[in-house]
C-alpha positions in Angstrom: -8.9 15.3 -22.2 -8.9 15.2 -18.3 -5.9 15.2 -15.8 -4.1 12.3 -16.8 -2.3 11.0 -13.4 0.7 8.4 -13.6 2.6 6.3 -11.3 6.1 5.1 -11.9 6.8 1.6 -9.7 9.5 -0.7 -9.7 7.6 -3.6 -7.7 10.9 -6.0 -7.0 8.6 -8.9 -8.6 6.1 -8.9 -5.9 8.3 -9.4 -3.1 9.5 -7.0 -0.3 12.9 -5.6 -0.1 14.2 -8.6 1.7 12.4 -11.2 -0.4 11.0 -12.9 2.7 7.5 -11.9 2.1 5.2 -12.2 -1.1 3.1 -9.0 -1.2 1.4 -8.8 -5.2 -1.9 -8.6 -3.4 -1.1 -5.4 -1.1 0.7 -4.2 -3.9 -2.1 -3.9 -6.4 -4.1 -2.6 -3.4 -1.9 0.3 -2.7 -1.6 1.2 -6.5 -5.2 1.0 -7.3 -6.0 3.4 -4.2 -3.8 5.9 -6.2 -6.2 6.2 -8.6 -4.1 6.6 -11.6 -5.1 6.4 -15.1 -1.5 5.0 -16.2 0.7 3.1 -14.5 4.2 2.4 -15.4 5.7 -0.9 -14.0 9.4 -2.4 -13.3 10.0 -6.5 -12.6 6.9 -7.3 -13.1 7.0 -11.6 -13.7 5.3 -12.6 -16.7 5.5 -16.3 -15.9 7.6 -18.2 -13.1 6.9 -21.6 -12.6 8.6 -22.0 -9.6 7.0 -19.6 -7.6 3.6 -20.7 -9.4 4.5 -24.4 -7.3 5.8 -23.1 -4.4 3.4 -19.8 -3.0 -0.3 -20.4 -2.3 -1.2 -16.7 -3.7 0.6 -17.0 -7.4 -2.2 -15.7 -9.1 -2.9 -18.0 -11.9 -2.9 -15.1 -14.4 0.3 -13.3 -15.4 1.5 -10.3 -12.7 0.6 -7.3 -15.1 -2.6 -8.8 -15.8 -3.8 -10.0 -11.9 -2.7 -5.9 -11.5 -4.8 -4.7 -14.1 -7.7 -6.5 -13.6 -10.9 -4.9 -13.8 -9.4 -1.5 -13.1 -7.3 -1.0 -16.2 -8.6 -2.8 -19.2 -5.5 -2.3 -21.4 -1.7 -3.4 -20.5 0.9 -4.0 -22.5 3.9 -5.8 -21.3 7.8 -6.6 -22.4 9.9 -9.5 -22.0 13.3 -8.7 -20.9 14.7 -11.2 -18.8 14.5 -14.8 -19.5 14.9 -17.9 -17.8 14.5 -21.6 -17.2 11.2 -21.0 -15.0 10.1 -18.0 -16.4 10.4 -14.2 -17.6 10.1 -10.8 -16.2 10.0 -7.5 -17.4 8.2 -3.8 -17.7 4.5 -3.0 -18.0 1.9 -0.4 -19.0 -1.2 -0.3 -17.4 -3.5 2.2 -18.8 -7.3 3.3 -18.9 -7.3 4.4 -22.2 -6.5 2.0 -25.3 -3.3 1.8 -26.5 -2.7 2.9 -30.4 0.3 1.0 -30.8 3.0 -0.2 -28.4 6.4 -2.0 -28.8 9.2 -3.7 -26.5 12.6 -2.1 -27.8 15.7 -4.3 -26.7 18.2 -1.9 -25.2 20.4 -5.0 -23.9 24.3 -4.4 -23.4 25.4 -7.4 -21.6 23.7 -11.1 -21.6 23.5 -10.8 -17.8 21.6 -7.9 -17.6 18.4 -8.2 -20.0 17.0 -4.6 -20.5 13.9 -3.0 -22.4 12.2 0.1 -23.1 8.2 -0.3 -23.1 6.5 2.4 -25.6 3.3 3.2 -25.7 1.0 5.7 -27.6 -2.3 6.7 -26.2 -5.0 9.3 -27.6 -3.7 9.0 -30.8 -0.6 11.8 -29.6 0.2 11.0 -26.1 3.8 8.9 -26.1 4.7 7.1 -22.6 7.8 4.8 -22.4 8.4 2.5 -19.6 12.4 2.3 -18.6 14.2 0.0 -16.0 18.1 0.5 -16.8 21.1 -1.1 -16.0 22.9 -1.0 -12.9 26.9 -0.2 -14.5 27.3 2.9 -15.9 29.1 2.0 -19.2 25.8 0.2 -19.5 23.3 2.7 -19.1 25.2 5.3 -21.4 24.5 2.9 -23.6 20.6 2.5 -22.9 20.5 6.3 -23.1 21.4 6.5 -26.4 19.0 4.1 -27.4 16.4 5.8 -25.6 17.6 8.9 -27.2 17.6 7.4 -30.9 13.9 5.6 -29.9 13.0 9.4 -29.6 14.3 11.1 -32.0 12.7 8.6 -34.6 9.8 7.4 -33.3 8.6 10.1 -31.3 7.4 14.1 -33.1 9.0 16.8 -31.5 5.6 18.4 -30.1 3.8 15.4 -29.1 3.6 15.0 -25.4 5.9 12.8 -24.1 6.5 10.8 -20.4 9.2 8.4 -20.1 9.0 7.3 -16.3 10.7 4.2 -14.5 14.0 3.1 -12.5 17.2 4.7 -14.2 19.8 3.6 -11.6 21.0 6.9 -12.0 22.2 8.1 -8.4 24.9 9.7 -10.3 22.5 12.1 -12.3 25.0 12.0 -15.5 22.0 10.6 -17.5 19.5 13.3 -15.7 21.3 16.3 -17.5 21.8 14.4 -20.8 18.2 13.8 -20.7 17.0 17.3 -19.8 19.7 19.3 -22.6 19.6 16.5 -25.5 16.0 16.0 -25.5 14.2 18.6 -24.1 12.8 17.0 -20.9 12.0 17.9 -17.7 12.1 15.8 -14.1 9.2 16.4 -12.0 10.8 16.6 -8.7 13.2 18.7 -10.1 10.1 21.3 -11.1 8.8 20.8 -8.1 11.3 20.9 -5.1 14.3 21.6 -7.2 15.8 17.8 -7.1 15.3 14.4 -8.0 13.2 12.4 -5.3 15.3 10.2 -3.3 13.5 6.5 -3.6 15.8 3.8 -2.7 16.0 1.6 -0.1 12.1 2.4 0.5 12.6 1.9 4.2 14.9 5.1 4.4 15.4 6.2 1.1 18.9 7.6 0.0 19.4 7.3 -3.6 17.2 8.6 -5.9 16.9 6.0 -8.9 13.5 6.6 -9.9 12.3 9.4 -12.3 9.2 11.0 -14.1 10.4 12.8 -16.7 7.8 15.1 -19.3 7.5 17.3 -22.2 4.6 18.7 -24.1 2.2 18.5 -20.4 2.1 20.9 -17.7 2.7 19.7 -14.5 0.1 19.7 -11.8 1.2 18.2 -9.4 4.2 15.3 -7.6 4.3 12.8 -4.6 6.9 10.3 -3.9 4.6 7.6 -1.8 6.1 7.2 1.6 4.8 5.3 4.9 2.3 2.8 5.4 1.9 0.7 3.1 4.7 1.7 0.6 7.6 1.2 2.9 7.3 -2.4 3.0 5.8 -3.5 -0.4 8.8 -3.1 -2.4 12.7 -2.1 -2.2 11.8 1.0 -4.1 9.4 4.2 -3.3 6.6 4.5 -5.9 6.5 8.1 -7.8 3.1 9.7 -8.9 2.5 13.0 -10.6 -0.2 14.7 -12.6 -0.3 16.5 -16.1 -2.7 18.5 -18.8 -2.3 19.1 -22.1 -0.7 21.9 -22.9 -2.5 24.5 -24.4 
């Protein structure tokens, strides 16, 4: 298999960080210019009818798939949070089929609709798409279903990426993740801490993560400056593995 590269993005539903400005268009520009073979989405709007009326470039087809289109033939995408006009969620976008995939409901609290997206590719290669909660009693909770979603659907040596927004500027779910499971962060390899990714503008917190096992890392970027500063409230994360040997 070659390098598989993967971006992590939570894409504020197509909006920038203010909401004043619709920018799905530059959006799939900037993350097709990455050239990834997977990319793992948060809010991304499945259907909103509101917005459909109201903005002239609402593409007619769902978010994920105007994104995907003609670049990554296979998606897969979860409902999470519903409402009267509409639905959003997480999203897969991949160049390689997907073997099976699933939307686990990892919900705590009716206001705050969560989901973990899970994915297998090349018959051994597991990816899971995460957007957690933003109270911590909730995502302790969303950890240990991520943590039960590995331990039985996942075998101990198959590779593994779970990437996404963890809301974790505290790190207490970081080191959990690292001694229960066996992962590892890629910033962490790399510069020796989590990259920093929210606001986008001047990023502070680091929420976002791409975390691995069974790959070798190649390489990391956290996507600063033009355009990425002003397409979304969060910096998009990108990194690059092999298989093992």
């Amino acid at each position: 298999m070659p390098d598989l590269n993967v971006l992590s993005y939570n894409i504020h539903k197509g909006f920038n960080a203010n909401n004043t400005a619709f920018l799905l268009h530059e959006i799939r520009d900037a993350i097709r210019a990455q050239g990834a073979e997977l990319v793992l989405l948060q809010e991304v709007i499945g259907e909103h009818q509101k917005h459909e009326n109201r903005l002239e470039q609402w593409p007619r087809a769902s978010q994920f798939e105007f994104l995907a289109d003609q670049i990554w033939p296979h998606f897969a995408y979860g409902k999470n949070a519903i409402y009267q006009h509409g639905h959003h969620g997480n999203a897969i976008l991949s160049k390689y089929p997907f073997d099976s995939w699933n939307n686990v409901n990892i919900t705590r609290w009716r206001f705050s609709q969560r989901g973990l997206l899970h994915g297998r590719i090349l018959e051994r290669i597991h990816v899971i798409c995460v957007h957690f909660g933003l109270l911590a009693a909730e995502r302790r909770y969303q950890l240990r279903r991520l943590m039960h979603l590995i331990e039985r659907g996942v075998p101990a040596d198959a590779p593994l990426i779970i990437a996404g927004d963890f809301n974790d500027w505290t790190r207490q779910l970081d080191r959990r993740l690292q001694r229960s499971l066996g992962m590892q962060e890629v910033f962490q390899c790399l510069l020796g801490a989590n990259a920093r990714t929210f606001p986008s503008k001047w990023p502070l917190l680091a929420m976002d993560r791409i975390y691995f096992r069974g790959l070798r890392l190649l390489e990391g970027e956290r996507l600063l400056g033009h355009p990425w500063r002003d397409l979304s409230d969060h910096c998009a994360l990108q990194a690059s593995f092999r298989l093992a040997d």
